Coordinates of C-alpha atoms in Angstrom, one line a residue:
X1036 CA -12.4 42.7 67.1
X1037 CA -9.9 41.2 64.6
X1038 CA -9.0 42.7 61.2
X1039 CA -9.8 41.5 58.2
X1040 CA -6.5 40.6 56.4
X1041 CA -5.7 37.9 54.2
X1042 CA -4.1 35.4 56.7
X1043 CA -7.2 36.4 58.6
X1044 CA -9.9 35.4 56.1
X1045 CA -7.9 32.2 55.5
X1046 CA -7.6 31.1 59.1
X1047 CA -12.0 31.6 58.8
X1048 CA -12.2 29.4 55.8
X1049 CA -9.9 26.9 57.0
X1050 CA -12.3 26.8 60.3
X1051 CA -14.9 26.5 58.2
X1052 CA -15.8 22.8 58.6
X1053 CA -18.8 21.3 59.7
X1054 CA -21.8 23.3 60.0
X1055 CA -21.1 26.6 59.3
X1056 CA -23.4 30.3 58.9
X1057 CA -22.2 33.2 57.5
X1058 CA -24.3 36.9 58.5
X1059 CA -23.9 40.0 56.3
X1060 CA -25.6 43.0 56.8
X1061 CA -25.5 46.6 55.9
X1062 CA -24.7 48.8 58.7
X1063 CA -24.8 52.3 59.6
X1064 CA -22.2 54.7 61.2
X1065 CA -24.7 57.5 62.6
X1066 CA -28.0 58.9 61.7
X1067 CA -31.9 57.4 62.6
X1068 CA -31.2 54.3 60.5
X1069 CA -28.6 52.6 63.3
X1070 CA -32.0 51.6 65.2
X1071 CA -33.1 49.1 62.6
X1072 CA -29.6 48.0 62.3
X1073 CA -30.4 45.2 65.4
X1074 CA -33.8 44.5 63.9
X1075 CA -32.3 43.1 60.9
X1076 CA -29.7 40.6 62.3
X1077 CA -32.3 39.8 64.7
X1078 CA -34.3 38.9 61.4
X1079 CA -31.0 36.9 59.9
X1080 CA -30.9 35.0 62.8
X1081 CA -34.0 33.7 62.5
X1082 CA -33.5 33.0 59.3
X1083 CA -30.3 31.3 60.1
X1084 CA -32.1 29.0 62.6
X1085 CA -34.9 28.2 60.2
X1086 CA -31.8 27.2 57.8
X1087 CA -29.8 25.3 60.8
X1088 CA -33.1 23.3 61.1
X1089 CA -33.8 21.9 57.1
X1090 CA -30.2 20.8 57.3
X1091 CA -31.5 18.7 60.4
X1092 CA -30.3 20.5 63.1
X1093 CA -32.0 20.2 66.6
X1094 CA -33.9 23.3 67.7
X1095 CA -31.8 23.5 70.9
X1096 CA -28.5 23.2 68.9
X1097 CA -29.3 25.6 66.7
X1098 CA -30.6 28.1 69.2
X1099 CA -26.8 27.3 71.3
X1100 CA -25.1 27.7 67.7
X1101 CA -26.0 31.1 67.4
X1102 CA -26.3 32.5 71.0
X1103 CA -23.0 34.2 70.4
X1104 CA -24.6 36.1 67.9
X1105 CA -28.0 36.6 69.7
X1106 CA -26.1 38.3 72.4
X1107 CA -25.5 41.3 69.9
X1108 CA -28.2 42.2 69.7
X1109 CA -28.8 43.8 72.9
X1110 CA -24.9 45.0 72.7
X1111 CA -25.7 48.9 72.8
X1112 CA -22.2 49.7 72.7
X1113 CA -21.6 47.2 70.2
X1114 CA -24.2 48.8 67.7
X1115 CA -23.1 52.9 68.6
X1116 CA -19.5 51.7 66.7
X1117 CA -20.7 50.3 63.2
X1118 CA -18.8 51.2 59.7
X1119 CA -21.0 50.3 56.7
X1120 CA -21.2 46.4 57.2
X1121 CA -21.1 43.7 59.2
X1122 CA -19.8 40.0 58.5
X1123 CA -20.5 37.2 61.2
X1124 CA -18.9 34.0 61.2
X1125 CA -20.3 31.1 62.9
X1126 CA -19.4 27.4 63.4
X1127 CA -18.6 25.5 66.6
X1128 CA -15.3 26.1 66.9
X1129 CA -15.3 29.7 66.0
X1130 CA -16.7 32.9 66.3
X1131 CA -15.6 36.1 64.7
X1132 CA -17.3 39.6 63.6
X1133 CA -15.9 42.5 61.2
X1134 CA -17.0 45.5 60.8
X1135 CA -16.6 46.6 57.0
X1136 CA -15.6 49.9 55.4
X1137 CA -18.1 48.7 52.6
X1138 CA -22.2 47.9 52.5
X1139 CA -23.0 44.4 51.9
X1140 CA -26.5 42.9 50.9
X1141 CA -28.2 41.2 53.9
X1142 CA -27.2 37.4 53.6
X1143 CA -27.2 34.1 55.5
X1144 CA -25.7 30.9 54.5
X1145 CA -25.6 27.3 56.4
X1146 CA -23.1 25.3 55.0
X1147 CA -20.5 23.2 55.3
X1148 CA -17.9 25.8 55.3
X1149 CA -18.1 29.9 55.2
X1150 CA -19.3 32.2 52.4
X1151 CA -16.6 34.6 51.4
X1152 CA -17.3 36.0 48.2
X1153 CA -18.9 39.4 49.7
X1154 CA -15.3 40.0 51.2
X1155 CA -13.5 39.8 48.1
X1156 CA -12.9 43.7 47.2
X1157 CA -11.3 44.1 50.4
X1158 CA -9.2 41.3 50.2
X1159 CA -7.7 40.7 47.0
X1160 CA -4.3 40.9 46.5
X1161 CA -3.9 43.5 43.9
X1162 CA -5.6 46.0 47.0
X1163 CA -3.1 45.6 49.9
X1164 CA 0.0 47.8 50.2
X1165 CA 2.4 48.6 53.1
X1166 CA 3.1 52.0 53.8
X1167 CA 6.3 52.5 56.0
X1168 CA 6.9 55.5 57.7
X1169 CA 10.2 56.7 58.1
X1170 CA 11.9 59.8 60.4
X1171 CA 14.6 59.9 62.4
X1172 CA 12.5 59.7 65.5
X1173 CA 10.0 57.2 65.1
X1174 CA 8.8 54.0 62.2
X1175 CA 5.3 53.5 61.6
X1176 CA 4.4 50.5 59.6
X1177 CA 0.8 50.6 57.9
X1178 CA -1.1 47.7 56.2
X1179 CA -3.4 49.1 54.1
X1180 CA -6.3 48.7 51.5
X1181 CA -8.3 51.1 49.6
X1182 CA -10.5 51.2 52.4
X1183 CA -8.6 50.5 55.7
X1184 CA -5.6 51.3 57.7
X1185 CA -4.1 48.9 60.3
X1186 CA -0.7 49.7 62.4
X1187 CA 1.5 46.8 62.6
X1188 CA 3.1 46.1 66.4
X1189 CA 7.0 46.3 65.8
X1190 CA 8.3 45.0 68.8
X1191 CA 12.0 44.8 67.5
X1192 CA 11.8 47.7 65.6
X1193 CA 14.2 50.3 67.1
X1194 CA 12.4 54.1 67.2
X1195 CA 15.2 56.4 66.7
X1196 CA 18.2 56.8 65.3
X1197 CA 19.8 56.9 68.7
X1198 CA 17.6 53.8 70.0
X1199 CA 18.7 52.1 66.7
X1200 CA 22.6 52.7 66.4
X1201 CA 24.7 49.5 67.3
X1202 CA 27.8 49.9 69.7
X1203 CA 31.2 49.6 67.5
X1204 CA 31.8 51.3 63.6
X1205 CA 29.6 50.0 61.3
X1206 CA 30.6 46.6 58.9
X1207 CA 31.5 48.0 55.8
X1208 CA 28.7 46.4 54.5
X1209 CA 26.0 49.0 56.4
X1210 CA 28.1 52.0 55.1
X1211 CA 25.7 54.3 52.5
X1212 CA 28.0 55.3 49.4
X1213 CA 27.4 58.7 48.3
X1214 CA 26.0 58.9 45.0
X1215 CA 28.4 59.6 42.3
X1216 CA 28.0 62.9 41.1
X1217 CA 26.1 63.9 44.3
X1218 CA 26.7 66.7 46.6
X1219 CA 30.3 67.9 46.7
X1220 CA 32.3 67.9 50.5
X1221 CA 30.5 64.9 51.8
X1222 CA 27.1 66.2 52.2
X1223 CA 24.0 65.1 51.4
X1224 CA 21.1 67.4 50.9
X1225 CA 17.6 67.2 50.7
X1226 CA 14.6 69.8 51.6
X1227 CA 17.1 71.7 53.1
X1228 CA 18.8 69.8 55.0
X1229 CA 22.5 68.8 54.7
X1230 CA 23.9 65.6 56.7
X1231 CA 27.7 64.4 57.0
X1232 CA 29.5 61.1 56.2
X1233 CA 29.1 60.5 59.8
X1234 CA 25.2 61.3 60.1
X1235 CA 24.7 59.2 56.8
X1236 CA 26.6 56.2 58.3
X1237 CA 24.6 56.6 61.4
X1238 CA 21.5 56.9 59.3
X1239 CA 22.6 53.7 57.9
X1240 CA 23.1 51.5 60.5
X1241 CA 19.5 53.1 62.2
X1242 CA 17.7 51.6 59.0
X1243 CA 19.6 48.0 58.9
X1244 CA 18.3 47.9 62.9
X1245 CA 14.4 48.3 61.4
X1246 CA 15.1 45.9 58.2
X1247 CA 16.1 43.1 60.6
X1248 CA 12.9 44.1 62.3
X1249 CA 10.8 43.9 59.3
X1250 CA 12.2 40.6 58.0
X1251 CA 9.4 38.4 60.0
X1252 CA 6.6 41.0 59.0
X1253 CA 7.1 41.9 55.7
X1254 CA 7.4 38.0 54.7
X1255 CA 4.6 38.3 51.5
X1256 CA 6.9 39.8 49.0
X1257 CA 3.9 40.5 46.3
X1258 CA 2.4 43.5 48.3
X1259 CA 4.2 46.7 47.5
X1260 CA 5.5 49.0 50.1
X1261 CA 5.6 52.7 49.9
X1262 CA 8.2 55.1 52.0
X1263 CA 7.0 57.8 53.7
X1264 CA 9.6 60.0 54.6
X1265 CA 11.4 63.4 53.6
X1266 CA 13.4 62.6 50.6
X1267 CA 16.4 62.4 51.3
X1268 CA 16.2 59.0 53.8
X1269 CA 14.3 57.0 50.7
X1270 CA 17.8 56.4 48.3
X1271 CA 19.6 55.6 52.0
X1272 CA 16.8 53.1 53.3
X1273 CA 16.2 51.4 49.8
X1274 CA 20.1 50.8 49.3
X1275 CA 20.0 48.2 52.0
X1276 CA 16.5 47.1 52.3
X1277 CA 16.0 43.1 52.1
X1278 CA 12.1 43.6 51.0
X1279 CA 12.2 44.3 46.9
X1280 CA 9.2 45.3 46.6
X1281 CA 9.3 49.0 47.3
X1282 CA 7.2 51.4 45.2
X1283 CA 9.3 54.2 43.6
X1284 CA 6.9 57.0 44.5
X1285 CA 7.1 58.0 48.0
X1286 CA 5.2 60.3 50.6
X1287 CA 7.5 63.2 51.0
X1288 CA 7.8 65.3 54.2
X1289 CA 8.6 64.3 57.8
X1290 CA 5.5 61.8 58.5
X1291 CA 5.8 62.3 62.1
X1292 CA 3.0 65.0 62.3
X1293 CA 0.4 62.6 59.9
X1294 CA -2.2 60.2 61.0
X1295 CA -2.5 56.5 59.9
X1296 CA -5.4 57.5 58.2
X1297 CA -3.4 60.7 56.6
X1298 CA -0.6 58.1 55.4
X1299 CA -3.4 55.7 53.8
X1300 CA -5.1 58.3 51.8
X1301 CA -2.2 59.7 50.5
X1302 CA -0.3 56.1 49.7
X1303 CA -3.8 55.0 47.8
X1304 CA -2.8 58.1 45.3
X1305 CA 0.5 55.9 44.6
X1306 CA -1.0 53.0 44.9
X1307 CA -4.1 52.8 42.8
X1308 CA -2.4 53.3 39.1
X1309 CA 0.1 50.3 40.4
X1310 CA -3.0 48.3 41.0
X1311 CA -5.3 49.0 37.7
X1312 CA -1.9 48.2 36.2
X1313 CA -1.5 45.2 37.6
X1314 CA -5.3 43.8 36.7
X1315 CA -4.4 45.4 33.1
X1316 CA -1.7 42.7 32.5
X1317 CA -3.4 39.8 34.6
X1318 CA -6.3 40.2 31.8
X1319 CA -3.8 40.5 29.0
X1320 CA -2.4 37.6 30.3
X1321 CA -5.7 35.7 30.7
X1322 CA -6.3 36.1 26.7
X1323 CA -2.5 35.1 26.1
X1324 CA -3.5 31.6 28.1
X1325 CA -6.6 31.0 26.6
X1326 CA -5.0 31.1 23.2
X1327 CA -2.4 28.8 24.7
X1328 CA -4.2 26.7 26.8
X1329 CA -2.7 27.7 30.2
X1330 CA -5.9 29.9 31.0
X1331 CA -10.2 28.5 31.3
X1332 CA -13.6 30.0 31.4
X1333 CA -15.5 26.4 32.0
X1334 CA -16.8 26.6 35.6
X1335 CA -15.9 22.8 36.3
X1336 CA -12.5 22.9 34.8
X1337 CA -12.0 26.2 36.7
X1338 CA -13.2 24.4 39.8
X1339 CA -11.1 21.3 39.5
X1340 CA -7.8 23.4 39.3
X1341 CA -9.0 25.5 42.0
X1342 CA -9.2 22.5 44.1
X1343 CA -5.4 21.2 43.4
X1344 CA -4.2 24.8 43.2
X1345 CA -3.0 25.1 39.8
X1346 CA -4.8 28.4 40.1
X1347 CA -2.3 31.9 39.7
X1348 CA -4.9 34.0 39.0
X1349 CA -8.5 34.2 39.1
X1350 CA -11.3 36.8 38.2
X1351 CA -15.0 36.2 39.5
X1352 CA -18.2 38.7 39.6
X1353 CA -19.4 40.1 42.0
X1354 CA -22.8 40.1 42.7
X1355 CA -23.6 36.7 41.1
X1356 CA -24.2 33.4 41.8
X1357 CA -24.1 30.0 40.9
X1358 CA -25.2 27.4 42.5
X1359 CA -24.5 23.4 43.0
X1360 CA -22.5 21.2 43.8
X1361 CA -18.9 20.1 43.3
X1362 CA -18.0 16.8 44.4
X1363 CA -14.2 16.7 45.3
X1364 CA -14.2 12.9 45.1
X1365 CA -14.7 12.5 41.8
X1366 CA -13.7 16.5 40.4
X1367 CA -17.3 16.6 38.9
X1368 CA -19.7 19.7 39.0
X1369 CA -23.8 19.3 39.3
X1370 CA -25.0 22.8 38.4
X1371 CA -28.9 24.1 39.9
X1372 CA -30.9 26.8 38.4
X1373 CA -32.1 28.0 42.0
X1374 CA -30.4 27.2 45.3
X1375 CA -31.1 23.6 46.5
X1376 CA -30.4 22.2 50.1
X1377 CA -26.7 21.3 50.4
X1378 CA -25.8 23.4 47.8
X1379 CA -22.9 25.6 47.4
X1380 CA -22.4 28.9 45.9
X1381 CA -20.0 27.8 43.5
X1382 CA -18.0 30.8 42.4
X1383 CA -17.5 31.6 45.9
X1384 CA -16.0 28.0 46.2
X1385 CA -13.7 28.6 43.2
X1386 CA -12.3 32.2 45.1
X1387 CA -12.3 30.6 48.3
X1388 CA -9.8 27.7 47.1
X1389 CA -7.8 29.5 45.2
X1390 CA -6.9 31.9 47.9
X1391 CA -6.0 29.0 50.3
X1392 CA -3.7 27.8 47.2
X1393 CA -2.0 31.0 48.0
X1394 CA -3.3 32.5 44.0
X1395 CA -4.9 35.9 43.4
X1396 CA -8.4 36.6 43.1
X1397 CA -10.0 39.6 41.7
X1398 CA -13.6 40.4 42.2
X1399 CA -15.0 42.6 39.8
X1400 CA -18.0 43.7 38.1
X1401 CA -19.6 41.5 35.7
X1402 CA -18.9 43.6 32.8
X1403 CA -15.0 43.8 33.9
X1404 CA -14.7 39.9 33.1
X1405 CA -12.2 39.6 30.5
X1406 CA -15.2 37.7 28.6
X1407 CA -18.3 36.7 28.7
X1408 CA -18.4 34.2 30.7
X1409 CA -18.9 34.0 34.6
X1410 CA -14.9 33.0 35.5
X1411 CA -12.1 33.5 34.2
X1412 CA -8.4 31.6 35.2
X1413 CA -5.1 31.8 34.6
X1414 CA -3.5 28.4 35.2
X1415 CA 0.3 27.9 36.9
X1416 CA 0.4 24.7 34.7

């Protein structure tokens, strides 16, 4: 089962075209309540199919559509390894199910593309971080949310100092400088532990071996990274990393004897001010643009420049709704009081285009909107 990152959710919406249904449910890790857990996608199905079916869909299509998801249903093993929700996406050239860290409200949509909206806290960009976990022995790299923890592969990552030391002296360029006023004789120290020129430059040379690793992975320079590692190797690695955006804070100890999960719990501590810091000065400089006229509140405007991606930053509520219409063609917006057939949810259409425009979203509560109305932009131009 994939995870849910943000390349991930883009390649669903961009496969999102022709008839498409989206499935959330809540879902339950143990107790009694996991029984009814089949009982209600069951239920969604059918709901699904009765929605397949007003857009003019044939019984028999509809019924292929969603066998992929029918099948679930019996899945026992499927159901015994649940989190707190489920999201199913289905069109007919894909198929894909996550399991979420959070509960969702039980949803079905038939459209011409996927509903995304409910995925939004997860998502974001202002949630993800990197934790990179340094020893001498062995690298870890961690993508992380509030919520979840996913090991990256590192195929040409060297584990080791040994496994990463090239044959020959080091360029001058890989030698670590001491810092001035540090440790007098050559030595470094740090929890105890003293190390020569010679282990430094070795040291050295073993962390320019995992930055040329990292170069193809860590290619989304926005999402911070935060060292894990016994204190002295964080002044050594940052000197000659190529990725910028390295927190200051780090995990200290030898991270060796923590899990993934360990490393995520403890990085979220670091990471969480960063992040209410960042949202802080993304709504300061949402009322800067409105008084300037680089920022908008007015769903169709906010739509339009969602749809050329002039988009850097967007804020929508979670837990509502607006639906209509928003014809591309002509960058016009036809707004319904209740859901009509053919209609889209149209705040979910504003988040969805500007992620795929490469801008930030934030989903928030209602009351978190930096004013009263139900989006809020900041424009690129």
């Amino acid at each position: 089962m994939p995870t849910l990152t943000h390349e991930e959710l883009k390649s669903v919406i961009a496969a999102g075209q022709g008839t498409a249904v989206s499935i959330f449910l809540p879902t339950h890790r143990a107790g009694p309540e996991i029984q009814q857990d089949p009982i209600r996608l069951k239920n969604l199905v059918k709901e699904a199919e009765r929605q397949l079916l007003a857009e003019g869909s044939r019984a028999a299509d509809a019924r292929e559509l969603l066998a992929p998801v029918t099948d679930l249903l019996d899945d026992a093993s499927f159901w015994r390894h649940q989190r707190d929700g489920l999201a199913i996406f289905r069109s007919s050239d894909l198929f894909r199910v996550y399991r979420l860290p959070i509960s969702v409200r039980e949803f079905v949509a038939v459209s011409d593309r996927f509903y995304v909206k409910p995925l939004l806290p997860l998502l974001i960009n202002d949630a993800r971080f990197y934790v990179l976990a340094l020893s001498q022995k062995a690298v870890r790299l961690l993508e992380c949310s509030r919520e979840e923890v996913h090991e990256v592969e590192l195929p040409d990552v060297p584990q080791g100092v040994q496994e990463g030391l090239p044959i020959g002296p080091a360029p001058e360029s890989q030698r670590y400088t001491l810092p001035v006023g540090g440790p007098q004789g050559g030595r470094l120290h740090g929890h105890g532990v003293g190390i020569d020129d010679a282990d430094v430059t070795n040291l050295t040379q073993y962390f320019h071996r995992i930055d040329d690793g990292l170069k193809n992975i860590l290619n989304q320079a926005d999402v911070p990274l935060i060292l894990a590692c016994v204190e002295y190797l964080a002044p050594i690695f940052k000197e000659g990393a190529s990725y910028r955006h390295i927190l200051e804070p780090i995990i200290p100890g030898n991270p060796d004897g923590l899990t993934n999960e360990d490393l995520q719990q403890k990085a979220w501590l670091i990471a969480e001010p960063y992040f209410r810091q960042a949202q802080a000065t993304a709504k300061a400089q949402y009322y800067e643009g409105i008084a300037k006229g680089r920022a908008g509140n007015q769903l169709a405007d906010v739509l339009t420049a969602a749809h050329q991606g002039r988009i850097a930053t967007l804020f929508v509520p979670l837990g509502v709704r607006r639906w209509g219409r928003f014809h591309f063609d002509s960058l016009t917006l036809e707004q319904h009081e209740n859901e009509e057939t053919g209609d889209d949810e149209l705040l979910d259409l504003a988040a969805m285009q500007t992620v795929m425009h490469g801008g930030t979203v934030y989903g928030v509560k209602p009351e978190e909107l930096p004013d009263t109305h139900s989006v809020a932009a900041i424009y690129r131009f």
